[in-house]
Structure formats: C-alpha cells, structure tokens
PDB file of C-alpha atoms and ligand atoms in Angstrom:
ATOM      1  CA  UNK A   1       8.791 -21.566  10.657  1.00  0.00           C
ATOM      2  CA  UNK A   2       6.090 -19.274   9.288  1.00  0.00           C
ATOM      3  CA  UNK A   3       6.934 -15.748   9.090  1.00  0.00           C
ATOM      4  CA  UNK A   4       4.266 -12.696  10.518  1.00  0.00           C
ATOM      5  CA  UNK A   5       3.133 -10.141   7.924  1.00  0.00           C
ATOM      6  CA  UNK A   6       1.288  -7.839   8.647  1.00  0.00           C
ATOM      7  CA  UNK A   7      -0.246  -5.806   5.968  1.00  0.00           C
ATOM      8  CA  UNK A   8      -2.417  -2.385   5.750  1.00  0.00           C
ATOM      9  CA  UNK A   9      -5.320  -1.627   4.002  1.00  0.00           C
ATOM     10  CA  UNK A  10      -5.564  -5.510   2.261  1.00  0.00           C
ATOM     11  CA  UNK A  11      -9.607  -5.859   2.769  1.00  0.00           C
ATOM     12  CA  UNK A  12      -9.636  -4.982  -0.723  1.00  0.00           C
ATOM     13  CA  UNK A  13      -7.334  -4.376  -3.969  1.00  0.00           C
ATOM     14  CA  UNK A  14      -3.028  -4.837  -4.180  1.00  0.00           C
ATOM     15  CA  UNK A  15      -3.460  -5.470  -0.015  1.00  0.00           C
ATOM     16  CA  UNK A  16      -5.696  -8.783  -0.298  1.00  0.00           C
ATOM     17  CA  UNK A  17      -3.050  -9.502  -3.369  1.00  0.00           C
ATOM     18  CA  UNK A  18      -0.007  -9.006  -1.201  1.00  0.00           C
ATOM     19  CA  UNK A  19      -1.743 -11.015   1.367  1.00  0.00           C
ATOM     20  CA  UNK A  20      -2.652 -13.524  -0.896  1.00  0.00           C
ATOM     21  CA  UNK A  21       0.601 -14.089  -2.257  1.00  0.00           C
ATOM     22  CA  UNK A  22       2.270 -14.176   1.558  1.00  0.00           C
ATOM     23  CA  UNK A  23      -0.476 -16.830   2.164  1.00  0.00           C
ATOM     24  CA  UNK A  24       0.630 -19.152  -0.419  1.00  0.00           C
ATOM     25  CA  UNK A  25       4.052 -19.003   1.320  1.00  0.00           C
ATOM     26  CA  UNK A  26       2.626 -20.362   4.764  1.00  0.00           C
ATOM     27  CA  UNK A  27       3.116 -17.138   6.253  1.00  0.00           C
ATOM     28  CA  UNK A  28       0.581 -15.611   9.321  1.00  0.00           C
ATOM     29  CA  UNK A  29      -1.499 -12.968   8.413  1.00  0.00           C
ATOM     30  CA  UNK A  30      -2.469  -9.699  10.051  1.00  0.00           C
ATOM     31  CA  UNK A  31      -4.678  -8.151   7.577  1.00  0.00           C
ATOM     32  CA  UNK A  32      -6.230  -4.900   8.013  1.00  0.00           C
ATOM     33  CA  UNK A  33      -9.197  -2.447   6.401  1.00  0.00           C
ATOM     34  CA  UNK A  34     -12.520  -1.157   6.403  1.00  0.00           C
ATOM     35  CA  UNK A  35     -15.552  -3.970   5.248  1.00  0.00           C
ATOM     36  CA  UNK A  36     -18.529  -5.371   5.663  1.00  0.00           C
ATOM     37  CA  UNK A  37     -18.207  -8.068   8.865  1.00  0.00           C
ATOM     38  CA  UNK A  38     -18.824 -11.122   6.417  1.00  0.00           C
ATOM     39  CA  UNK A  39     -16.662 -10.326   3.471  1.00  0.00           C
ATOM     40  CA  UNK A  40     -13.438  -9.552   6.326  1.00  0.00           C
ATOM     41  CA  UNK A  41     -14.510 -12.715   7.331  1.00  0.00           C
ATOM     42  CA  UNK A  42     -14.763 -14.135   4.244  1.00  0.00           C
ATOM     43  CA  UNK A  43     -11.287 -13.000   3.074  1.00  0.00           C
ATOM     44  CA  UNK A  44      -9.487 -14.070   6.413  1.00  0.00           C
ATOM     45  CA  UNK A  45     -11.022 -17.663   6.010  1.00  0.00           C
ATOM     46  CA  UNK A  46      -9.934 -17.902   2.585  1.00  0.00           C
ATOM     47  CA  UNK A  47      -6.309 -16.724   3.333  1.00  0.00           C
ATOM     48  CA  UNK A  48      -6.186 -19.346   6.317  1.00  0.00           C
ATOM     49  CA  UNK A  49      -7.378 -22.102   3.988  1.00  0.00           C
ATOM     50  CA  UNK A  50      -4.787 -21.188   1.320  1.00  0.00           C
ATOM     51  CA  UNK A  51      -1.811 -20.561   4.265  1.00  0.00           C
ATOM     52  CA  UNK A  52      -2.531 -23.172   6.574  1.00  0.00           C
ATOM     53  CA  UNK A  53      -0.912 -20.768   9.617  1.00  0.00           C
ATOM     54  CA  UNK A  54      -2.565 -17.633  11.618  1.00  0.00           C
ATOM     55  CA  UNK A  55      -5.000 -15.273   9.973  1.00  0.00           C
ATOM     56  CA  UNK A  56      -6.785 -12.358  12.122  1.00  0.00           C
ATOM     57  CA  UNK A  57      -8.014  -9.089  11.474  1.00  0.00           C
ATOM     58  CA  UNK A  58      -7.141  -6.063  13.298  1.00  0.00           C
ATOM     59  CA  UNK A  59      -9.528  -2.901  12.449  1.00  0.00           C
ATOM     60  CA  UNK A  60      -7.456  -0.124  12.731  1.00  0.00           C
ATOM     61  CA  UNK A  61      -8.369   3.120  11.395  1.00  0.00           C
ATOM     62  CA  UNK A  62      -4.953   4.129   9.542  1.00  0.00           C
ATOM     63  CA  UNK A  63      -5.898   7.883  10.592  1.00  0.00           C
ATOM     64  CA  UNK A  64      -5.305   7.273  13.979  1.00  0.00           C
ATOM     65  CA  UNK A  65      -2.097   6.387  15.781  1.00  0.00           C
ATOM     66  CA  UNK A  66      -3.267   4.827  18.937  1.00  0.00           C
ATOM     67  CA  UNK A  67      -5.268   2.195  17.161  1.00  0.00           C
ATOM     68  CA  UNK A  68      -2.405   1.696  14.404  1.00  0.00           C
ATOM     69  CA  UNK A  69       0.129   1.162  17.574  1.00  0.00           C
ATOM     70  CA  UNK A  70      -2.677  -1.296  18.862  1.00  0.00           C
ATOM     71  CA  UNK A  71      -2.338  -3.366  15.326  1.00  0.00           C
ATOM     72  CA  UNK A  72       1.307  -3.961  15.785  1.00  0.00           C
ATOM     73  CA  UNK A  73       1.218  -4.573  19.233  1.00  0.00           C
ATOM     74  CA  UNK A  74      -1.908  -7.547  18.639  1.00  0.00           C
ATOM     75  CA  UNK A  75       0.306  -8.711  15.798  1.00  0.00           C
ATOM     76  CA  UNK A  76       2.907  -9.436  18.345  1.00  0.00           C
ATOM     77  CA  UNK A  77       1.062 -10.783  21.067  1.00  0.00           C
ATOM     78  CA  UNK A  78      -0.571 -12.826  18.628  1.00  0.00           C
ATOM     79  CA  UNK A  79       2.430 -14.744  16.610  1.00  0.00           C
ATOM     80  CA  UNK A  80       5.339 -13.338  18.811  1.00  0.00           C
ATOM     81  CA  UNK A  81       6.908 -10.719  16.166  1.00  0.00           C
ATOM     82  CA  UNK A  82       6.084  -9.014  13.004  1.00  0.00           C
ATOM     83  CA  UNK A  83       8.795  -9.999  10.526  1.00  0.00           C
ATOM     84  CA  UNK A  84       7.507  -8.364   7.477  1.00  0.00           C
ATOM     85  CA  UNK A  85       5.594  -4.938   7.337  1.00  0.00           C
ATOM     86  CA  UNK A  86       3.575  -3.609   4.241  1.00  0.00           C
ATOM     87  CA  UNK A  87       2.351  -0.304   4.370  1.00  0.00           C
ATOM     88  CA  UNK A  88      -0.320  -0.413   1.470  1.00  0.00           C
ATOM     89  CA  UNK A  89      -3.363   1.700   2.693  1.00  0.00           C
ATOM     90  CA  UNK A  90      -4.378   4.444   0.683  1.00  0.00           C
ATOM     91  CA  UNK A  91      -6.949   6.518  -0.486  1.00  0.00           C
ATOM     92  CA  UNK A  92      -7.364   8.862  -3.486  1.00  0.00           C
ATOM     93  CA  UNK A  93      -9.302  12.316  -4.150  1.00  0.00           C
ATOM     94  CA  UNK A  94      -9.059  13.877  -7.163  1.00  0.00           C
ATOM     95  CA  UNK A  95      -9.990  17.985  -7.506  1.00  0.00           C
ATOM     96  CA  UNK A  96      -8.246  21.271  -7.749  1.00  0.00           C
ATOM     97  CA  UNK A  97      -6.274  22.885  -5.524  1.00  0.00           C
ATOM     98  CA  UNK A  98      -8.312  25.688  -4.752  1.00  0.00           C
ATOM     99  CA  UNK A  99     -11.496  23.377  -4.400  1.00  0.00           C
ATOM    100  CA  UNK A 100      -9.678  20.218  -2.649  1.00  0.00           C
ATOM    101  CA  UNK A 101     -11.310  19.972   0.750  1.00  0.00           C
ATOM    102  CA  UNK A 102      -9.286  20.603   3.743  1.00  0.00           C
ATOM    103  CA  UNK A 103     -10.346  17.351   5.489  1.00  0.00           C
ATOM    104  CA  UNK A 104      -9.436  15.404   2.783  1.00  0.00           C
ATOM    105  CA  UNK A 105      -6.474  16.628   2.117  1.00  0.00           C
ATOM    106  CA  UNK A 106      -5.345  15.969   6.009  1.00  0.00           C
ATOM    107  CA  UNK A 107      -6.831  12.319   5.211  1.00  0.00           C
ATOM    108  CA  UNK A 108      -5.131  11.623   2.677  1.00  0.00           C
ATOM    109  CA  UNK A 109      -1.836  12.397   4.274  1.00  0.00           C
ATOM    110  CA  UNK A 110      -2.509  10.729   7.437  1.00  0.00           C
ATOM    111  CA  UNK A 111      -3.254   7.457   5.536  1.00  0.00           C
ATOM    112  CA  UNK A 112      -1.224   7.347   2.808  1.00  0.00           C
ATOM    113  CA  UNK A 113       2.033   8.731   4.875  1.00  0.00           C
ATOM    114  CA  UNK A 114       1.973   9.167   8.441  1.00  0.00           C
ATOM    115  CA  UNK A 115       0.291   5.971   9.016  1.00  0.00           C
ATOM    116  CA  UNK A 116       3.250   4.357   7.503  1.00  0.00           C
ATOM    117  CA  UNK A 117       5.414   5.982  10.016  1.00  0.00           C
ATOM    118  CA  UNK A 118       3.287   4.945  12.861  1.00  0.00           C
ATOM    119  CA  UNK A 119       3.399   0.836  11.891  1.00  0.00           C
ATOM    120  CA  UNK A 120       7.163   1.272  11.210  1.00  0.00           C
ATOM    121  CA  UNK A 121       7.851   3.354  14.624  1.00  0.00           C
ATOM    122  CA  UNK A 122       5.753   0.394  16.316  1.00  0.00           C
ATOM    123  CA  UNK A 123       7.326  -2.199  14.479  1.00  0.00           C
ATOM    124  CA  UNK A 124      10.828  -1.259  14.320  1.00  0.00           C
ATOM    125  CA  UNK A 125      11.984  -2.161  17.971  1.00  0.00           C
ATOM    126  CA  UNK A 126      10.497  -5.707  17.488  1.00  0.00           C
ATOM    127  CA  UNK A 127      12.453  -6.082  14.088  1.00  0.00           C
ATOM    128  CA  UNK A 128      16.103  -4.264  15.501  1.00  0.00           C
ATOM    129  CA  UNK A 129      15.430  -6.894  18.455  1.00  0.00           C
ATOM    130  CA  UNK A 130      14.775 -10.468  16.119  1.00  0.00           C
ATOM    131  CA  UNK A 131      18.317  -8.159  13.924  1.00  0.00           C
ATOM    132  CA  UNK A 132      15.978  -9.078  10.649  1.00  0.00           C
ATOM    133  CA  UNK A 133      12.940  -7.609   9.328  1.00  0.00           C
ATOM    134  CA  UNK A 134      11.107  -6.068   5.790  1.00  0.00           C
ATOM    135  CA  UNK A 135       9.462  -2.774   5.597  1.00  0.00           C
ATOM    136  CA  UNK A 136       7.644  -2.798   2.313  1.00  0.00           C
ATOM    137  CA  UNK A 137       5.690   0.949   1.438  1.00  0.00           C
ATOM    138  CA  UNK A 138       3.355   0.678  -1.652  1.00  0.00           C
ATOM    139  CA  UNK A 139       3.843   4.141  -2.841  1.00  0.00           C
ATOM    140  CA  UNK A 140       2.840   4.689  -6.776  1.00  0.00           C
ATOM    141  CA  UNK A 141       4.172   6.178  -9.644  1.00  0.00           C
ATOM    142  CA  UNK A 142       2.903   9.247  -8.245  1.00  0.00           C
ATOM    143  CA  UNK A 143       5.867   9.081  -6.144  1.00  0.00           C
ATOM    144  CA  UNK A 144       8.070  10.020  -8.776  1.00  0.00           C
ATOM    145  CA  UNK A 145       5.865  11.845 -10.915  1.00  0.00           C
ATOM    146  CA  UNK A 146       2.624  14.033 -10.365  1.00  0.00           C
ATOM    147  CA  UNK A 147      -0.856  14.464 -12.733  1.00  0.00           C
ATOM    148  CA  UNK A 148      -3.182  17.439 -12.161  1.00  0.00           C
ATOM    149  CA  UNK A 149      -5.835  17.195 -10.079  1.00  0.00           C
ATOM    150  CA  UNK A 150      -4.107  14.440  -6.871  1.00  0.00           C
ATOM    151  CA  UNK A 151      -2.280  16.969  -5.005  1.00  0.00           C
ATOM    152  CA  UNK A 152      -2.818  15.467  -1.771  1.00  0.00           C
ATOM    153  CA  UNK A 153      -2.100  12.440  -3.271  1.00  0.00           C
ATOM    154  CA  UNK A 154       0.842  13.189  -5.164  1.00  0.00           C
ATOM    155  CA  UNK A 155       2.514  15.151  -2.217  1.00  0.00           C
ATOM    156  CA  UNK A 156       2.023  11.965   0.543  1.00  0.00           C
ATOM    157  CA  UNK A 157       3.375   9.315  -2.231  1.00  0.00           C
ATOM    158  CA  UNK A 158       6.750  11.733  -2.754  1.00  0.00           C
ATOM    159  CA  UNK A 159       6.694  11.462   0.875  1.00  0.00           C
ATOM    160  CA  UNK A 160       6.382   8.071   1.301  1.00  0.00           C
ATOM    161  CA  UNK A 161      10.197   7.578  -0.694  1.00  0.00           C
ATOM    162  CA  UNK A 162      11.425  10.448   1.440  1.00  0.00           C
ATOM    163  CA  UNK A 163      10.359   8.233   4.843  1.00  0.00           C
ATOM    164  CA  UNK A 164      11.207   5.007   2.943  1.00  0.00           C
ATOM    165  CA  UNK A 165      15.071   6.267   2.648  1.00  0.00           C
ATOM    166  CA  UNK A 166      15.149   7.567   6.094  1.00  0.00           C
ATOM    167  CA  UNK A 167      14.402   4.753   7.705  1.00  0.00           C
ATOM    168  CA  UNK A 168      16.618   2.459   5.653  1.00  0.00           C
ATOM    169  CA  UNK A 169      19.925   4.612   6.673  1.00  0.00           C
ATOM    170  CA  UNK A 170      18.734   4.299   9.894  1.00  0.00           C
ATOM    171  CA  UNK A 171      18.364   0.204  10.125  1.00  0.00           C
ATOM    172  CA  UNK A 172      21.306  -0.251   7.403  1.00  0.00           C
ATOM    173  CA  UNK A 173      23.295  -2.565   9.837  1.00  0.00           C
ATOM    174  CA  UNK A 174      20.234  -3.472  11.721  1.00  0.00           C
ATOM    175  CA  UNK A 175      18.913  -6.343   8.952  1.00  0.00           C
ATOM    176  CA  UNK A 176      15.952  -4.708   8.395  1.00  0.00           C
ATOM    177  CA  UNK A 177      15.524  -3.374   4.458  1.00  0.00           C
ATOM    178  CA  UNK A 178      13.118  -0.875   3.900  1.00  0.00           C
ATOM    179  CA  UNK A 179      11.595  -0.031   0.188  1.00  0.00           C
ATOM    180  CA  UNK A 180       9.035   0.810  -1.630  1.00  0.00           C
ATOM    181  CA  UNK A 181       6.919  -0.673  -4.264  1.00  0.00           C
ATOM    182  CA  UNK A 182       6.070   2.322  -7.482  1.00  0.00           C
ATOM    183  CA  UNK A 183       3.196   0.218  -9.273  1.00  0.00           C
ATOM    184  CA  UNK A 184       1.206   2.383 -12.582  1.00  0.00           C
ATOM    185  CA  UNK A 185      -2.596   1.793 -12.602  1.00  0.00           C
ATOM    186  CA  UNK A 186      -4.094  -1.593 -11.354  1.00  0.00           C
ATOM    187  CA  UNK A 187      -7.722  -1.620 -12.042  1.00  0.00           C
ATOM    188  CA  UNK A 188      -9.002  -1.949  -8.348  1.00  0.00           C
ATOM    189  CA  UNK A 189     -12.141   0.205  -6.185  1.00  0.00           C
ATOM    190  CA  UNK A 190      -9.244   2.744  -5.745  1.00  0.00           C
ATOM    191  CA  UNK A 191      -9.180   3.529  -9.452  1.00  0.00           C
ATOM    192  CA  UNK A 192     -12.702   2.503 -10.404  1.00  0.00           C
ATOM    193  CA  UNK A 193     -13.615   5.089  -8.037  1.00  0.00           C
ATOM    194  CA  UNK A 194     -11.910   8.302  -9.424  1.00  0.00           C
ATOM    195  CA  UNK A 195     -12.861   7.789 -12.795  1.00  0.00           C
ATOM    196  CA  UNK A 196     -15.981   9.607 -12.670  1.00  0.00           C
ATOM    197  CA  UNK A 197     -14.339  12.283 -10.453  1.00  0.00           C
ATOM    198  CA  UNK A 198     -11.762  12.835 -13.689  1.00  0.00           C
ATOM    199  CA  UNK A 199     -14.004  12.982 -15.796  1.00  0.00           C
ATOM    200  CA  UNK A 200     -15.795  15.689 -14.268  1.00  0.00           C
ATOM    201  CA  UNK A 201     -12.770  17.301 -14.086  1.00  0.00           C
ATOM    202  CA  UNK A 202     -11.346  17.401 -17.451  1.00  0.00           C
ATOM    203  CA  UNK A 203     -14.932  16.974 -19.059  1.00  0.00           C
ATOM    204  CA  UNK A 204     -14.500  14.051 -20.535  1.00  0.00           C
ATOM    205  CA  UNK A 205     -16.872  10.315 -20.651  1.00  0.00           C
ATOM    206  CA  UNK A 206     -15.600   7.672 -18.445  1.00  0.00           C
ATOM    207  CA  UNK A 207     -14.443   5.964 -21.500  1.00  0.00           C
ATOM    208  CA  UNK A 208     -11.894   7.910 -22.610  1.00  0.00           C
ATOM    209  CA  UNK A 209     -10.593   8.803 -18.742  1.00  0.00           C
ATOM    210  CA  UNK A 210      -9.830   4.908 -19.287  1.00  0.00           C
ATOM    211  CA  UNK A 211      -7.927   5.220 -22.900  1.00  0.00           C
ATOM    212  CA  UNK A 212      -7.248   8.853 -22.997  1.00  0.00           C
ATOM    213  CA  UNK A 213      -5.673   9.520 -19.207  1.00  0.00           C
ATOM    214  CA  UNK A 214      -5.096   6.191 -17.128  1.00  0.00           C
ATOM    215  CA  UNK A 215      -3.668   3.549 -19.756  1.00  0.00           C
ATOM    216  CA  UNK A 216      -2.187   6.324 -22.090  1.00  0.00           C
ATOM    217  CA  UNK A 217       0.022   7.023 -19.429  1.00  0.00           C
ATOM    218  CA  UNK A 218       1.712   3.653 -19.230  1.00  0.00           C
ATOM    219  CA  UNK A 219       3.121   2.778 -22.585  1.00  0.00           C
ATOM    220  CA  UNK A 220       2.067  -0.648 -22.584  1.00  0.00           C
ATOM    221  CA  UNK A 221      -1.504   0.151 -22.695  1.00  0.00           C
ATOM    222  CA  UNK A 222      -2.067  -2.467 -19.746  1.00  0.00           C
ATOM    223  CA  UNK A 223      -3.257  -2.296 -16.426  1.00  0.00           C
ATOM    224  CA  UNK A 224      -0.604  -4.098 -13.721  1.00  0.00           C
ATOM    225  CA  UNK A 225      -2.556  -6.375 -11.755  1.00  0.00           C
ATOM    226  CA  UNK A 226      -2.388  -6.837  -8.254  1.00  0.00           C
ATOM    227  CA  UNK A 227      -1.322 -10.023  -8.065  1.00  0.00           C
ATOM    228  CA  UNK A 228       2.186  -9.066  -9.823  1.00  0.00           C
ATOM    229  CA  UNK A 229       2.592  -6.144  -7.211  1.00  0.00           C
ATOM    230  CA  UNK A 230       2.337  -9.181  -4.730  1.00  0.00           C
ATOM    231  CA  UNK A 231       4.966 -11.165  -6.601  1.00  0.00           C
ATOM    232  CA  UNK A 232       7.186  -8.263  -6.434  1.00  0.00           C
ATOM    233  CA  UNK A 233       6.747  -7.961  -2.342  1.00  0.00           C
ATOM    234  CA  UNK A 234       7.524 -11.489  -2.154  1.00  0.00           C
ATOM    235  CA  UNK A 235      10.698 -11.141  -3.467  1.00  0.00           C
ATOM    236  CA  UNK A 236      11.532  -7.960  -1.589  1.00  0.00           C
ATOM    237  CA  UNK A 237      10.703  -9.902   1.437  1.00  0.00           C
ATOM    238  CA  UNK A 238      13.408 -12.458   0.989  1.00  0.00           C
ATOM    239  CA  UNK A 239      16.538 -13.810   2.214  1.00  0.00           C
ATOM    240  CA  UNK A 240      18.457 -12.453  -1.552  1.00  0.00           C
ATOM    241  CA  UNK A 241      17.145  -9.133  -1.844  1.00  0.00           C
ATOM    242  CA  UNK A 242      18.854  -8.518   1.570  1.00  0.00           C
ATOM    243  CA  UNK A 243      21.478  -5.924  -0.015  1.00  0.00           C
ATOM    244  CA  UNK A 244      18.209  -4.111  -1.524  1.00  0.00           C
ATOM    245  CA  UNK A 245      17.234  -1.192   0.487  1.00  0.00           C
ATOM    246  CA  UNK A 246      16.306   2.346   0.449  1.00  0.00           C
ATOM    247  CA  UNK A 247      15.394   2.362  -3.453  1.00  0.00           C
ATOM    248  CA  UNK A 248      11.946   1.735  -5.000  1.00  0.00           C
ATOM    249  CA  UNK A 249      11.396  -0.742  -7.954  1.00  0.00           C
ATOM    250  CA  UNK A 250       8.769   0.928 -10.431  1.00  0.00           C
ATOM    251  CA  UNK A 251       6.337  -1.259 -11.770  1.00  0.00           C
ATOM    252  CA  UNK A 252       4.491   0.390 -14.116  1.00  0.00           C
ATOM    253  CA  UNK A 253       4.174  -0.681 -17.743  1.00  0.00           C
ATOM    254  CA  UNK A 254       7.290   1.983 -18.499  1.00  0.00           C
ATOM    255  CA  UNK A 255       5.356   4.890 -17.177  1.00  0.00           C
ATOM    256  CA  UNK A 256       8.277   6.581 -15.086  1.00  0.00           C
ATOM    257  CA  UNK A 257      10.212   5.529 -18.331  1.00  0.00           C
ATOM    258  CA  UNK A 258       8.746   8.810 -20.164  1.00  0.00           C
TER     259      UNK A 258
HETATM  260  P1  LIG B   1      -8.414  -0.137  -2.643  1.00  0.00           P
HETATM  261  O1  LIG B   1      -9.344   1.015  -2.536  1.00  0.00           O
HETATM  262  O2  LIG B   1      -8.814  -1.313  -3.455  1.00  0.00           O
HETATM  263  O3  LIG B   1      -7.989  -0.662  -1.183  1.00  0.00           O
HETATM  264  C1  LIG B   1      -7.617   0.245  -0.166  1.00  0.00           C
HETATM  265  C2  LIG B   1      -7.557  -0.499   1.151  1.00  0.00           C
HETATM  266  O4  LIG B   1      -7.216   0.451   2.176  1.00  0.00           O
HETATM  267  C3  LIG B   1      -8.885  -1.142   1.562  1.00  0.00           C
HETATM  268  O5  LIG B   1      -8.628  -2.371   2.219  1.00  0.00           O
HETATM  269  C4  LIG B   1      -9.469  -0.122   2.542  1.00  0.00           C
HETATM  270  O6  LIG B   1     -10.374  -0.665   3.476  1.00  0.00           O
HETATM  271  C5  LIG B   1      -8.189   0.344   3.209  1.00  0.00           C
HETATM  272  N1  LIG B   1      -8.339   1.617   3.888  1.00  0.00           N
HETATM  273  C6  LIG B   1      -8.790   2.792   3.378  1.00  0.00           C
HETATM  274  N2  LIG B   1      -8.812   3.720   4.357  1.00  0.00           N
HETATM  275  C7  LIG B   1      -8.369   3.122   5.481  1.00  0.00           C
HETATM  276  C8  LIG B   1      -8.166   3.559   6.820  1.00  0.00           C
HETATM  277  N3  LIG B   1      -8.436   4.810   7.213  1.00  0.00           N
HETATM  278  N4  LIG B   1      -7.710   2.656   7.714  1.00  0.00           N
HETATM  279  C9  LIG B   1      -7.454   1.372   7.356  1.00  0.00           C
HETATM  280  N5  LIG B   1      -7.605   0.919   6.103  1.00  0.00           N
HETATM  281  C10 LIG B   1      -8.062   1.786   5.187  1.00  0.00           C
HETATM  282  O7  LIG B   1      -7.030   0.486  -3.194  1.00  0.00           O
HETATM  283  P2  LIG B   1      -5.786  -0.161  -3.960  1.00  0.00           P
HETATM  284  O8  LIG B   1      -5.844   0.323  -5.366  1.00  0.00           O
HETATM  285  O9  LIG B   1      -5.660  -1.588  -3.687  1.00  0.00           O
HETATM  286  O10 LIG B   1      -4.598   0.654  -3.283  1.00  0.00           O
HETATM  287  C11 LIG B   1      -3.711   0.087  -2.342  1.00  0.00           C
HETATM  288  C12 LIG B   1      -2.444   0.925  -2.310  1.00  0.00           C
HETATM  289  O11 LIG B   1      -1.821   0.898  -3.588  1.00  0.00           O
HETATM  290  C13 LIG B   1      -2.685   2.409  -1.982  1.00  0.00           C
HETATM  291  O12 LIG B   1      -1.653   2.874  -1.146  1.00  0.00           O
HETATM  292  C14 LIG B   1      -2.613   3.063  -3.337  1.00  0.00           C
HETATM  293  O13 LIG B   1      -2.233   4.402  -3.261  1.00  0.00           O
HETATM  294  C15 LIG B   1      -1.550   2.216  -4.002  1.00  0.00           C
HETATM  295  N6  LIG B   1      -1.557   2.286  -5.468  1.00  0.00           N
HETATM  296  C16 LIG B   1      -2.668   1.924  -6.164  1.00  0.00           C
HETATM  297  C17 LIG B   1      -2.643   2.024  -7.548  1.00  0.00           C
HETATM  298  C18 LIG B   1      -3.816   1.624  -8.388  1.00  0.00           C
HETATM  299  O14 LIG B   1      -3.786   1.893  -9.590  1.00  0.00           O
HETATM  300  N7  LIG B   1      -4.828   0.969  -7.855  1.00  0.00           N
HETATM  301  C19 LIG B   1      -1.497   2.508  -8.195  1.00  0.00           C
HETATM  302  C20 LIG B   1      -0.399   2.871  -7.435  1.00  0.00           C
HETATM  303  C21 LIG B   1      -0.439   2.758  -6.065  1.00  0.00           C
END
C-alpha cells in the first residue's frame, strides 16, 4: 500500500528531488511551496504520472503555523495518515551581522526551524498512533559548520540537529526515526541566488564565488545534486534504517571532513 509523504518547500530544488524520488516508489504526494499556478501544476501532474497514486498541493506559507497545521491536517484527510515527513524548506540571506535585516533574520528562522517543529508537532500524534513513521529535516553542512556572512542561516541549521535529536529521544520506542539530511552545495535557485549577494560581499566576480568559495569548500570540487539527496531520504525512509535515528548523515563531497 502506498505510503503518504509529505514534503516542504519541493516546488523547486532538493524538495521536487525528494519528491521525485518518493514518486518513483508509488508513494502519495503532498508537495508544498511558493510558484507560479501552472508550473505547481505542472510539477504535481508530472509526479502523479511518474507515481501512479495521490498528488496535491497544499500552499502553506512555512512562516505561519496555522496554515502549516492546515498542511498536515489536509494530508490526513486526504490519504488517511502522513507516514513520512520531510522538512526541506528553506531560504538563504547572506550579509553582515550588523547590516542583516531584522525581518529576515526572523524569516529565516521561522522557515528554516520553527516550521519544522510545527509539521512534526502536527504530525507526530498521527505517526505515535499508526506506532511507525519518518521525520526527515534537510539541514546543511551549515549545521555543523558556519561561513561568514549566513548568520541567520547558520544559527537555524545548528538548530535544526538540536530539534532533530530532541524529538528522536522522545519517539525512541514510538517507531518513528527522526534525522537529518547535511548535504554541501547543490546548484539549485537557493544557491544561484546568493552568488551575487557574495560577491558583493567579499568583492569578488561571480566566477570565482563559484571556484574560489562554494566548490573550494567541498574537496571534491563537485556540486551534490539533488537527486542523490533524494536517494539518501529514500533510504532513511525505510524499513532497515529503522535503528537509525537522532544522527545526521553528511553529504557533502568531504566538506565536514576538513
Ligand atoms: P530552492 O530555493 O530551490 O527551494 C526552496 C523551496 O522552499 C521552494 O519550493 C520554495 O517555494 C519553498 N519555500 C520558500 N519559502 C517558503 C515558505 N515561506 N513557505 C513554503 N515554502 C517555501 O532551495 P533548495 O536549494 O532546494 O533548498 C532546499 C533545502 O535544502 C533548504 O532547507 C536548504 O537550506 C537546504 N540546503 C540546500 C543546499 C544547496 O546547496 N542548495 C545545501 C544544503 C542545504
């Protein structure tokens, strides 16, 4: 029988990957982000075509817990449960301290971190009650290490592994696991994005932000790509990675290896 997955932030980038790769196991789909009507559209048709079970969008703003408590609860009115949960939306800004804007700074937490702990505090009761479920967080190497410039950023990812440990402890003999994903860079908008921001920043072309900052950091001079990131939540959504929980698997050309 076709698991429910729901997924955060995957109108674009690793969350249409993770999707993707849940979709080629026949699983239902809750997918989730911002978009244009007819590329959401677009993306849910192709991930029905490709799973052959359920695929809807819910629009939930990740900054705002009633409508994030709204996604789980359509998940499970839609397909009966939510089986596996990946937290994956996030947003980056990249300035100094003393110049980072206040709003963005509370946006940044609120999406990358607390919005995880509204999905899971929605989502755990329907998990304790099936005694199985998969919390998946996509945190980053920036969860274990930090770069000028992504405070915001850098704080809510540590966070995430702090929330990610928590909760594992506290569903240990509940057969839920809980983890987190630590990918390096993946080339998607997320990334694209801040390039020009770091260069401004450390005065330096967009070129060599790409050779001199992002891939110098990972020693194997290669982007991850997303659809590896969704390999890797496949298997932490199984039946044998049941005795993995409460740790986060790095997967980041040997970044966090430094
Ligand atoms: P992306 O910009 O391609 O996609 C982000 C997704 O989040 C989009 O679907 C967007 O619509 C959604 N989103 C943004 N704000 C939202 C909000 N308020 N409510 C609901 N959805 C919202 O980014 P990505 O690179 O695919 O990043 C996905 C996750 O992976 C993020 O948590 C990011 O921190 C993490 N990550 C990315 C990289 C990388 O190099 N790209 C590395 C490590 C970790």
């Amino acid at each position: 029988m076709a698991r429910t997955i729901v997924v955060t932030g995957s109108t674009s980038g690793i969350g249409v990957a993770i999707a993707t790769a849940f979709a080629q196991k026949g699983e239902n789909l809750v997918i989730n982000g911002f978009g244009k009507a007819d590329e959401i559209k677009a993306i849910v048709e192709r991930l029905e075509s490709v799973s052959k079970a359920g695929v809807i969008h819910h629009p939930a703003d990740m900054t705002k817990p009633d409508e994030i408590a709204d996604l789980i609860a359509t998940a499970a009115k839609t397909f009966g449960t939510v089986d596996v949960l990946v937290n994956n939306a996030g947003i980056q800004h990249v300035e100094k301290i003393e110049d980072f804007p206040i709003d963005k700074w509370d946006q940044i937490i609120a999406i990358n971190l607390s919005s995880a702990f509204h999905t899971m505090r929605a989502a755990i009761p329907l998990m304790k009650k099936n005694g199985k479920g998969r919390i998946i967080n996509i945190a980053s190497a920036h969860a274990l290490v930090a770069s000028p410039f992504k405070s915001a950023y850098v704080a809510a990812k540590h966070g995430i592994l702090g929330l990610t440990k928590t909760a594992a402890l506290e569903l240990a003999e509940a057969g839920v696991t809980v983890n987190a994903i630590c990918p390096g860079y993946v080339l998607t908008p997320l990334v694209e994005k801040q390039i020009p921001d770091t260069a401004k920043a450390r005065g330096m072309t967009e070129d060599q932000v790409k050779t001199e900052v992002i891939l110098k950091a990972q020693p194997t001079h290669e982007f991850v790509k997303a659809e590896e990131i969704g390999a890797l939540a496949l298997y932490l959504a199984s039946d044998e990675a049941r005795q993995v929980t409460g740790t986060h698997i790095s997967i980041d050309g040997g970044w966090t290896a430094a």
